[in-house]
Short mmCIF file of C-alpha atoms in Angstrom, two decimals:
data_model
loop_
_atom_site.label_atom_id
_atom_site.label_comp_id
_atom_site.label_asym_id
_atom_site.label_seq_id
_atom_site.Cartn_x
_atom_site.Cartn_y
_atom_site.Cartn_z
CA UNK A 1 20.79 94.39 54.29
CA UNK A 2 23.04 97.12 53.05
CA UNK A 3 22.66 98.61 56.64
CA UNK A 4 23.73 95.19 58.06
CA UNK A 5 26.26 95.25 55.34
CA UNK A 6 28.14 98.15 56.20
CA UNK A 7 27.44 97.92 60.32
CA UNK A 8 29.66 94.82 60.17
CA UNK A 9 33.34 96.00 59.92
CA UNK A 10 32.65 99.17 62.35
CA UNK A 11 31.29 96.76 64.89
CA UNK A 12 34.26 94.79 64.29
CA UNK A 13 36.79 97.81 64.39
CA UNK A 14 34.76 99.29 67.41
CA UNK A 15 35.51 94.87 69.37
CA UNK A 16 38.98 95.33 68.03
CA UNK A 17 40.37 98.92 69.47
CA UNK A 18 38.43 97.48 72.62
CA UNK A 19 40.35 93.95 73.05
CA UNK A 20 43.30 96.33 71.97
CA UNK A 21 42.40 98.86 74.64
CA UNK A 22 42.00 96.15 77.18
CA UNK A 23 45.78 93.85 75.76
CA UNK A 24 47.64 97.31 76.76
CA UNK A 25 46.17 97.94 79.71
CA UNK A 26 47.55 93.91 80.51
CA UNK A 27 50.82 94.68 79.10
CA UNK A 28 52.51 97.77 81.03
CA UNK A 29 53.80 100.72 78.52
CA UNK A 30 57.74 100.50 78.10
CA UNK A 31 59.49 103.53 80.59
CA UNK A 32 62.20 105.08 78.92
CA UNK A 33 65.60 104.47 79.97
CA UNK A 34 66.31 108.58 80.80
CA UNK A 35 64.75 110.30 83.92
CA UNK A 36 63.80 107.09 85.30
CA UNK A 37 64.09 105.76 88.71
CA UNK A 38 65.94 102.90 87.84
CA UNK A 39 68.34 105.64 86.23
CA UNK A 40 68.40 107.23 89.21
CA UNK A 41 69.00 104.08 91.10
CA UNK A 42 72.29 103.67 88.47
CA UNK A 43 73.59 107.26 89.45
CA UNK A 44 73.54 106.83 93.08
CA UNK A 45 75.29 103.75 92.69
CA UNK A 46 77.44 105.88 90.52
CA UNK A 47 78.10 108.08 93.27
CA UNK A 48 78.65 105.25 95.68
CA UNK A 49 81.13 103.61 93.76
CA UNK A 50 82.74 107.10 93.45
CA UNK A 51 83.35 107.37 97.17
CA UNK A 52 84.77 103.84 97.76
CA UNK A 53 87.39 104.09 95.42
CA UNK A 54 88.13 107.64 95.81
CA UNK A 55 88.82 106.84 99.55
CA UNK A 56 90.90 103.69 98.28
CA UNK A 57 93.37 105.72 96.53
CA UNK A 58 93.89 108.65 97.92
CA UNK A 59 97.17 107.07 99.40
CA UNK A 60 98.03 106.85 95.83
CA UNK A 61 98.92 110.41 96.57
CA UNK A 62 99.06 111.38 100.17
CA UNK A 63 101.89 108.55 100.30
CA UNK A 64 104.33 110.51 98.50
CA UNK A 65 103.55 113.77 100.68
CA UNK A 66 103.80 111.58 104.11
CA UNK A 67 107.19 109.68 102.88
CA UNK A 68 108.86 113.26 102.31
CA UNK A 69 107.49 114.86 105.31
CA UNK A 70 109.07 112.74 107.43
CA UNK A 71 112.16 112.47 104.84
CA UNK A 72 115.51 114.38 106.04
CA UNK A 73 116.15 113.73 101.87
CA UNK A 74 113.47 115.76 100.93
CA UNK A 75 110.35 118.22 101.29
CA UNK A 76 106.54 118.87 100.69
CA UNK A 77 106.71 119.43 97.44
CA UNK A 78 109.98 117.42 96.04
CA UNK A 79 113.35 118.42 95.14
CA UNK A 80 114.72 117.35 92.40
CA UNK A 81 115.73 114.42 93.43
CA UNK A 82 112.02 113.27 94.09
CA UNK A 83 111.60 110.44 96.07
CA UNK A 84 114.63 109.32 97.83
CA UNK A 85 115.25 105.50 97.72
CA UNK A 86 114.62 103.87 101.02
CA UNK A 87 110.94 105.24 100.38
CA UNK A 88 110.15 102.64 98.09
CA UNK A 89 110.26 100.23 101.28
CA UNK A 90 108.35 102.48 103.11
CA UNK A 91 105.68 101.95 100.27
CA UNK A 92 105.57 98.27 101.06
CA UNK A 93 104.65 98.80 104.89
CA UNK A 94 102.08 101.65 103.26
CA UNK A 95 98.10 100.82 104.37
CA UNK A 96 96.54 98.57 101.33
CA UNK A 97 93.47 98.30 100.28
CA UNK A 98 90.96 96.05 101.67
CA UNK A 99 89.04 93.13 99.87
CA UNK A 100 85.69 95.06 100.94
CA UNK A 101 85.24 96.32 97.59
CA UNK A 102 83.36 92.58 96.99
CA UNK A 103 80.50 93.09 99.17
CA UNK A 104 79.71 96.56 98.34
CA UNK A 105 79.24 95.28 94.72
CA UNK A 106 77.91 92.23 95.80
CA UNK A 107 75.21 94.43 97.58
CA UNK A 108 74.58 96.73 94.30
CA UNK A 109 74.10 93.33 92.15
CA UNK A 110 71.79 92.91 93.83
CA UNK A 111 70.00 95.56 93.97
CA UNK A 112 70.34 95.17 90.24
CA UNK A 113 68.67 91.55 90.73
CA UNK A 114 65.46 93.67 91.01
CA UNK A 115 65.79 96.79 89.45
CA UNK A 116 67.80 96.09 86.42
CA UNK A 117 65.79 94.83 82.91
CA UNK A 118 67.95 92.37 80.90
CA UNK A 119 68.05 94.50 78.11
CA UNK A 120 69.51 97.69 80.10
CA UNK A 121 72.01 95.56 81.88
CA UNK A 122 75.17 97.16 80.21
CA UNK A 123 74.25 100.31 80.37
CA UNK A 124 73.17 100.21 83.70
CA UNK A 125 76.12 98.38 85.38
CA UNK A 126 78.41 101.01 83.39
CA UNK A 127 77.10 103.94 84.33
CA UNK A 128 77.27 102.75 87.88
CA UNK A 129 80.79 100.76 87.55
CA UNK A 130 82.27 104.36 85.86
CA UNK A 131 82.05 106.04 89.30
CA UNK A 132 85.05 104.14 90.20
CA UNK A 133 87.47 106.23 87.33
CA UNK A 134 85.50 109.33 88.40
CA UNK A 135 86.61 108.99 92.09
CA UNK A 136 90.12 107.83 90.82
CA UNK A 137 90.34 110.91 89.10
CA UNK A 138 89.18 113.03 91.76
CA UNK A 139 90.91 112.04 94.08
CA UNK A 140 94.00 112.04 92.39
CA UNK A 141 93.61 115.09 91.01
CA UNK A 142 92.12 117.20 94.28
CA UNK A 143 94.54 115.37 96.79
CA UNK A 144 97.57 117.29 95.42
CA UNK A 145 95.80 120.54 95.53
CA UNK A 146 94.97 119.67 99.18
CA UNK A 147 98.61 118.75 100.09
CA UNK A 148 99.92 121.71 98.92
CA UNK A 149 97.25 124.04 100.16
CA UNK A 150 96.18 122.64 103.89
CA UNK A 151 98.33 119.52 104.01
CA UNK A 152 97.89 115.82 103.47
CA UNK A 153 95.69 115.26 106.79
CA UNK A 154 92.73 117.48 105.21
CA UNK A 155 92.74 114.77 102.54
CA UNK A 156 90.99 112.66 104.62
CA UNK A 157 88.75 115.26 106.31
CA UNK A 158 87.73 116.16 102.92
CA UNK A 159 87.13 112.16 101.22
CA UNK A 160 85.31 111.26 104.82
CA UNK A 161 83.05 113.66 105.30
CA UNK A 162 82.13 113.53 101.64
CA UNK A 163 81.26 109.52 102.43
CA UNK A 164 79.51 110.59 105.70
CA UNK A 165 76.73 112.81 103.43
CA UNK A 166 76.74 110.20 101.27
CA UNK A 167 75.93 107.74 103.47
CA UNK A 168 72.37 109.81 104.73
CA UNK A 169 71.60 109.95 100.88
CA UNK A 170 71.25 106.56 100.34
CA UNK A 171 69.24 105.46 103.33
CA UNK A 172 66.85 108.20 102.10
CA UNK A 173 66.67 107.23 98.66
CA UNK A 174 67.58 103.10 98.31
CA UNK A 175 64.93 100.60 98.57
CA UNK A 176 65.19 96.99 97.94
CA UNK A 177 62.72 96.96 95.12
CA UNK A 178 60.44 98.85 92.41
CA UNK A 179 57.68 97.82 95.15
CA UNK A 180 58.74 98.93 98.04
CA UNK A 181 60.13 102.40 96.72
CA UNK A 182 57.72 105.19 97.45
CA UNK A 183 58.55 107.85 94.61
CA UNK A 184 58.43 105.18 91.66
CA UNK A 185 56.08 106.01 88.86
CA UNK A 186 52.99 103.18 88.86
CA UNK A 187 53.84 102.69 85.11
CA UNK A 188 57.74 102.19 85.87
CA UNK A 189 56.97 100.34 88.58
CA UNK A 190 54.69 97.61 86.34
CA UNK A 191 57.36 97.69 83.56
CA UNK A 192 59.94 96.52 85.79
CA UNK A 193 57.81 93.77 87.43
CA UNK A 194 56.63 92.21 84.32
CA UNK A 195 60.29 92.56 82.55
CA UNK A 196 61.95 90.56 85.51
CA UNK A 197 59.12 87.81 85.79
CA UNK A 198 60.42 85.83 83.17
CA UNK A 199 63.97 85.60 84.90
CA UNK A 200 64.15 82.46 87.61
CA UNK A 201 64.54 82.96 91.02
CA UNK A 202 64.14 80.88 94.21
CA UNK A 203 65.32 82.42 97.41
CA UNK A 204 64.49 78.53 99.07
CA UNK A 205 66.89 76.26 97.18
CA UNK A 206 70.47 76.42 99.13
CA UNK A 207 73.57 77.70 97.17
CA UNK A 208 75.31 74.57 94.79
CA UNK A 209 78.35 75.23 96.47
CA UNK A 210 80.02 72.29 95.69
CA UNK A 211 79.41 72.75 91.48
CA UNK A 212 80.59 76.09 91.86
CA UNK A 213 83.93 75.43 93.32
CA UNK A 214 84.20 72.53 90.35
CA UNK A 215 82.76 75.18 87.37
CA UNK A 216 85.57 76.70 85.09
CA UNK A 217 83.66 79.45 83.99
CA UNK A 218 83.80 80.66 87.56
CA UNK A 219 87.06 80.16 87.70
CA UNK A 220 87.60 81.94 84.88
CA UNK A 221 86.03 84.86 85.92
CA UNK A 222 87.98 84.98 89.38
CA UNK A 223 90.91 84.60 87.93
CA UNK A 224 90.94 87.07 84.62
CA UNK A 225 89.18 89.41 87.26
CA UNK A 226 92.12 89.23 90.14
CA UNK A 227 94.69 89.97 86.73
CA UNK A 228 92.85 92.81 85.96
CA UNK A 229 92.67 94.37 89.71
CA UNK A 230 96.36 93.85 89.75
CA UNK A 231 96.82 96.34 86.42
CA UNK A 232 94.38 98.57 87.96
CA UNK A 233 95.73 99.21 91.32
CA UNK A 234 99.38 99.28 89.95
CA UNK A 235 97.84 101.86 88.13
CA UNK A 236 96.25 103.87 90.38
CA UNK A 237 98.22 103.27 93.35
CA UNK A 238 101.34 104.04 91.32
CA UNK A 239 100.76 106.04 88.64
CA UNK A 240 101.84 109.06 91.20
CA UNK A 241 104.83 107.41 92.51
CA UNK A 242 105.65 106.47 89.11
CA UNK A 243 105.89 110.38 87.96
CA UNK A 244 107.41 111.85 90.90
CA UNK A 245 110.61 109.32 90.89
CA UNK A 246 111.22 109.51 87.22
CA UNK A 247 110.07 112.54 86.20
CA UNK A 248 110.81 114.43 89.40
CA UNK A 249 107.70 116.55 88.87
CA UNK A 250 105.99 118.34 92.18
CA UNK A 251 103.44 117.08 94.18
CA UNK A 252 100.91 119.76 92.24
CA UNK A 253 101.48 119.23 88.76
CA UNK A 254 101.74 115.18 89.94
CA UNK A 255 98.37 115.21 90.74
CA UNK A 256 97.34 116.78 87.78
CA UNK A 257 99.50 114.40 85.47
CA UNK A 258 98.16 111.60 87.38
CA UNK A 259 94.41 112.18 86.98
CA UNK A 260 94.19 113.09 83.64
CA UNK A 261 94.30 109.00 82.77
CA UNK A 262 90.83 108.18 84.71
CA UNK A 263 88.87 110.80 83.54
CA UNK A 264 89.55 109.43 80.07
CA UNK A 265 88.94 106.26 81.87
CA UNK A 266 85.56 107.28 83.00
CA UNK A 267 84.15 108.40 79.12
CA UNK A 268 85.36 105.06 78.15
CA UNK A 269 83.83 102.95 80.40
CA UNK A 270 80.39 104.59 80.29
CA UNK A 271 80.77 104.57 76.05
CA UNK A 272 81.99 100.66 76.49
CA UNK A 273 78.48 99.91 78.04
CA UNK A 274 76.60 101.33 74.92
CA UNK A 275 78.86 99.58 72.54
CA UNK A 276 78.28 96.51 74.11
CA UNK A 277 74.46 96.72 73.61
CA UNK A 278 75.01 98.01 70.32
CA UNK A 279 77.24 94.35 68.92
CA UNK A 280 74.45 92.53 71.08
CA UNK A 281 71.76 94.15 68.55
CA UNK A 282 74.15 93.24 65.46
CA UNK A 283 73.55 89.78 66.51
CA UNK A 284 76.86 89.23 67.86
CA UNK A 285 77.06 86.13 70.57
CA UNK A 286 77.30 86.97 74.09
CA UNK A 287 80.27 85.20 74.66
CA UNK A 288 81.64 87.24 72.15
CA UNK A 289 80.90 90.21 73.75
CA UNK A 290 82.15 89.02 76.77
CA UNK A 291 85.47 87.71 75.39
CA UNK A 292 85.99 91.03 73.19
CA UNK A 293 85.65 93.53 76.37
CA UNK A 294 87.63 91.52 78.02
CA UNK A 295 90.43 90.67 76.04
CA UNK A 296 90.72 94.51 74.84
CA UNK A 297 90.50 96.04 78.52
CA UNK A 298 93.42 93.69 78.86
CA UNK A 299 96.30 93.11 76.61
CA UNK A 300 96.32 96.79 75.30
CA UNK A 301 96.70 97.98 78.72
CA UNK A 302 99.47 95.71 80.32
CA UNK A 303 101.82 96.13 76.70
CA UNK A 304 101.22 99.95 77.12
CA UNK A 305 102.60 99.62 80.67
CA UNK A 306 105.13 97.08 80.11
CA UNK A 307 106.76 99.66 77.43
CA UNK A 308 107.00 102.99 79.83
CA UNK A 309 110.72 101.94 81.37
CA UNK A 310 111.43 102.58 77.65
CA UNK A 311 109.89 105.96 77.22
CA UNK A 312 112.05 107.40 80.67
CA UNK A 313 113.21 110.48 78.19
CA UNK A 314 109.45 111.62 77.51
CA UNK A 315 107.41 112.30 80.31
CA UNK A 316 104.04 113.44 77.56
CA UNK A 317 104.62 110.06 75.82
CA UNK A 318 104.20 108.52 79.27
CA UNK A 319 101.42 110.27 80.42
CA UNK A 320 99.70 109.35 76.45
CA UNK A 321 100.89 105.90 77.28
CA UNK A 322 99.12 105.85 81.23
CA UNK A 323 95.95 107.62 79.50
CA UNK A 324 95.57 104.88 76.81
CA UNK A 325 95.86 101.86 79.35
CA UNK A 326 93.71 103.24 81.68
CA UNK A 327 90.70 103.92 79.18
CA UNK A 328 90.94 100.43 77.42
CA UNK A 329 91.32 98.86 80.96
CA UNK A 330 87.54 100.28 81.72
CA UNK A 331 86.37 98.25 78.95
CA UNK A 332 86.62 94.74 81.24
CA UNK A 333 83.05 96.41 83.26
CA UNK A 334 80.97 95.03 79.94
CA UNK A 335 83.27 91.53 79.86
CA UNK A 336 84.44 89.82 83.44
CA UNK A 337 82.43 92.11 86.14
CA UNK A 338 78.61 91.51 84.65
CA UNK A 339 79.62 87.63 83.25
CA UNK A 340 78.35 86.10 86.65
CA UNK A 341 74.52 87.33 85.84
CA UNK A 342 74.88 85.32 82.66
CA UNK A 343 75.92 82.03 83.96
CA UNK A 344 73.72 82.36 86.80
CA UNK A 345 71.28 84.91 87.18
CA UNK A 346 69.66 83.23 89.73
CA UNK A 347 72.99 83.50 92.36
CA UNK A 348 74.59 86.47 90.53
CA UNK A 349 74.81 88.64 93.79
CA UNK A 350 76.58 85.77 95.98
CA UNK A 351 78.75 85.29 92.57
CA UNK A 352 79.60 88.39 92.31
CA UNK A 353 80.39 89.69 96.10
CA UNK A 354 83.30 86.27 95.92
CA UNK A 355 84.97 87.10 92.62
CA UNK A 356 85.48 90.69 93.81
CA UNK A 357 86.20 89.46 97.13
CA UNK A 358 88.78 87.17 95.29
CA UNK A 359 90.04 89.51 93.36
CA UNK A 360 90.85 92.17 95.86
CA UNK A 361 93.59 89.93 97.34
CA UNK A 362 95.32 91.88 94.32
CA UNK A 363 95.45 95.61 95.87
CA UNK A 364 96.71 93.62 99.28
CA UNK A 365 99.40 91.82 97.04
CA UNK A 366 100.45 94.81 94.77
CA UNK A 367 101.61 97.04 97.08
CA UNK A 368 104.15 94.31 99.35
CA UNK A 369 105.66 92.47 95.65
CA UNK A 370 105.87 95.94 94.01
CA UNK A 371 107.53 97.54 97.34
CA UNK A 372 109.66 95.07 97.59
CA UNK A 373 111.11 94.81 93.54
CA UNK A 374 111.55 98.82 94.18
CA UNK A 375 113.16 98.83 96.89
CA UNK A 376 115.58 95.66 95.84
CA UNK A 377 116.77 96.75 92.51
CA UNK A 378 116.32 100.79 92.37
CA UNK A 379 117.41 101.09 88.53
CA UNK A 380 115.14 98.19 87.01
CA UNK A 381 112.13 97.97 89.85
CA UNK A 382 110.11 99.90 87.88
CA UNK A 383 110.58 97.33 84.80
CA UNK A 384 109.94 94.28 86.98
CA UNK A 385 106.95 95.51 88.08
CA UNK A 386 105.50 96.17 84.86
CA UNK A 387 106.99 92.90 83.82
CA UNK A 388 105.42 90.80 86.52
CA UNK A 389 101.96 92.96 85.77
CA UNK A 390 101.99 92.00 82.51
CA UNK A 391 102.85 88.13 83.00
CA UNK A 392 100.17 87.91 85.31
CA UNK A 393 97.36 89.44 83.29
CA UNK A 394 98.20 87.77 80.26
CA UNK A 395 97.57 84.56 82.16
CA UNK A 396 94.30 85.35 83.77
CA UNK A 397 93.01 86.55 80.10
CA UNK A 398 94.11 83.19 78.35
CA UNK A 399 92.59 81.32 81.35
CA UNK A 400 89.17 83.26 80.53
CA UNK A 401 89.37 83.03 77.04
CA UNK A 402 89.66 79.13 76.76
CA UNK A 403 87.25 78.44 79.93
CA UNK A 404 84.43 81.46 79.97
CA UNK A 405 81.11 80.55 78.99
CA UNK A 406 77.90 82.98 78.73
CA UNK A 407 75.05 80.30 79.22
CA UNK A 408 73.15 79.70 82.06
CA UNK A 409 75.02 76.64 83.73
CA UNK A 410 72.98 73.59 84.52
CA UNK A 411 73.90 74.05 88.35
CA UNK A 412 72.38 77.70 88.19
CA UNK A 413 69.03 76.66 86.48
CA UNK A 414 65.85 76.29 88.74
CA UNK A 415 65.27 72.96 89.93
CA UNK A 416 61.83 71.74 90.74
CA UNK A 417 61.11 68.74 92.82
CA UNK A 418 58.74 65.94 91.72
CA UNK A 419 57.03 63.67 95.01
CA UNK A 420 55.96 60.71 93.92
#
């Protein structure tokens, strides 16, 4: 009997490591974040982000060197006079950018549809979002090295070819999913999969078109978003400009002056993603997160913009002032730009692709309404457009901060039909 006894709990340990042996091969061992694929996926995103808006802005530059090129006023690298007036016109019939910013992050949402776990989703989307600043300040910075050196034509020789080698990198190395991709770890590959099956999708039920012209959160989103494009391309499309005409500095030392605000930019934005998951573990509401980014990659930004016309003696204060606006202005990648996958994961793609597509009227805008207030009132322009920058983001943050919502909306929730 003592036998008996004592043979009872080891059977019952031996059943139990079993059935516990058995539970975790069922449930797939979590992957760390670091030397992932999915990690890998976020830095080639990174890097694709990179090239688009580093061959976006490069005319934030090369502009300057064309204008006095073909200036009688004025040479390569700038008199003291800088840019001569009638070049702020020329500005206006410069080449914008075009809205095709929305579907290339329409595409890499979703891509993120089936690679990113909800819990990663920040970090993630700011790691690949940040490759944006990094290109800004690449470009910026490199392009007036180039001018001086070879001339502004190399500049795009240089950015092209640069997308070109890009481009064979990613049909090597994207796939559409964890299933298809052939260099995915089997225990990476099972982590994903079961973390995503618990998120709704239907590829069969059509697009609620109709309820998501009438939903305010949308709206919301489009609209706080197309405000905040406007402060970001008035800052990177004329951040150089800027510096030359007031400061009169060279077309080296502008590019150097002019970058130094995205790289801060780009340590921001990735650190903005990891605070975001961190007030998400305190508990903190998602809207609240939302709201928060949002509202502080905002206001800061446009009142430290608004109040350079006033700091025309200090060229450093400036440059503190454009470094400050820039970083906070990173912060909107954990606020407006992931919203759309919490009001409806199911369509975030789709939601995304139209409020970037809506919001890039804004670098088509900025460049005609800011070359035209230059080139009407030389002595204030500069004030007007920071005026009319700051007028316009206010509104698009008040607009998000009384209608933007972080729930799944009824019209984005799976729908299953009954027969009777």
């Amino acid at each position: 009997m003592a036998t008996k006894t004592e043979l009872g709990p080891i059977a019952r340990e031996r059943k139990y490591a079993q059935d516990k042996q058995v539970d975790e091969g069922l449930i797939p061992r979590k992957v760390p974040i670091v030397c992932s694929t999915r990690f890998g996926i976020a830095l080639i995103l990174h890097f694709c982000n990179f090239i688009m808006m580093a061959q976006n802005v490069i005319m934030s530059i090369t502009i300057v060197a064309m204008v006095n090129s073909t200036s009688p006023q004025s040479q390569l690298n700038g008199s003291p006079e800088g840019l001569p007036v009638d070049s702020f016109g020329d500005l206006n019939k410069a080449p914008k950018s075009l809205p095709a910013k929305g579907s290339i992050l329409g595409g890499q949402f979703a891509i993120w549809g089936k690679w990113g776990l909800p819990h990663e989703q920040n970090r993630l989307y700011s790691i690949a979002l940040s490759g944006m600043l990094l290109g800004c300040f690449t470009a910026i910075l490199i392009s007036g090295f180039i001018i001086d050196t070879l001339g502004w034509p190399f500049v795009f020789y240089v950015f092209g070819g640069v997308g070109f080698v890009y481009c064979l990198i990613w049909f090597v190395v994207i796939y559409d999913d964890p299933v298809s991709h052939p260099w995915i770890s089997v225990s990476e590959k099972e982590y994903i999969i079961s973390s995503l099956k618990q998120q709704v999708r239907s590829s069969k039920q059509p697009l609620p078109i109709k309820a998501m012209l009438r939903s305010l959160p949308i709206w919301s989103i489009c609209l706080c978003s197309f405000s905040h494009q406007w402060l970001v391309n008035t800052l990177t499309v004329y951040i150089p400009t800027y510096i030359s005409s007031v400061y009169h500095v060279n077309i080296r030392d502008n590019g150097l002056l002019s970058a130094l605000p995205f790289i801060f930019a780009y340590i921001t934005g990735v650190v903005g993603g990891y605070l975001a998951n961190f007030l998400l573990t305190k508990n903190f509401r998602l809207i609240t997160v939302r709201k928060l980014a949002t509202i502080l990659g905002n206001l800061p930004s446009s009142v430290l913009i608004v109040s350079l016309p006033y700091l025309s003696s200090s060229y450093v204060t400036a440059t503190a002032f454009l470094t400050l606006s820039c970083g906070l202005s990173t912060l909107c990648q954990s606020g407006i730009y992931v919203n759309a996958l919490d009001i409806a994961p199911r369509h975030s793609s789709f939601l995304m692709g139209a409020s970037r597509a809506f919001s890039g009227m804004a670098p088509v805008i900025v460049p005609t309404v800011s070359g035209f207030l230059l080139s009407q009132d030389p002595e204030f322009g500069w004030r007007n457009v920071f005026l009319l920058l700051f007028a316009i983001n206010l509104a698009g943050v008040i607009f998000y901060f009384i209608f933007g919502e972080a729930d799944v909306q009824d019209w984005a929730k799976e729908r299953k039909l009954t027969r009777l």
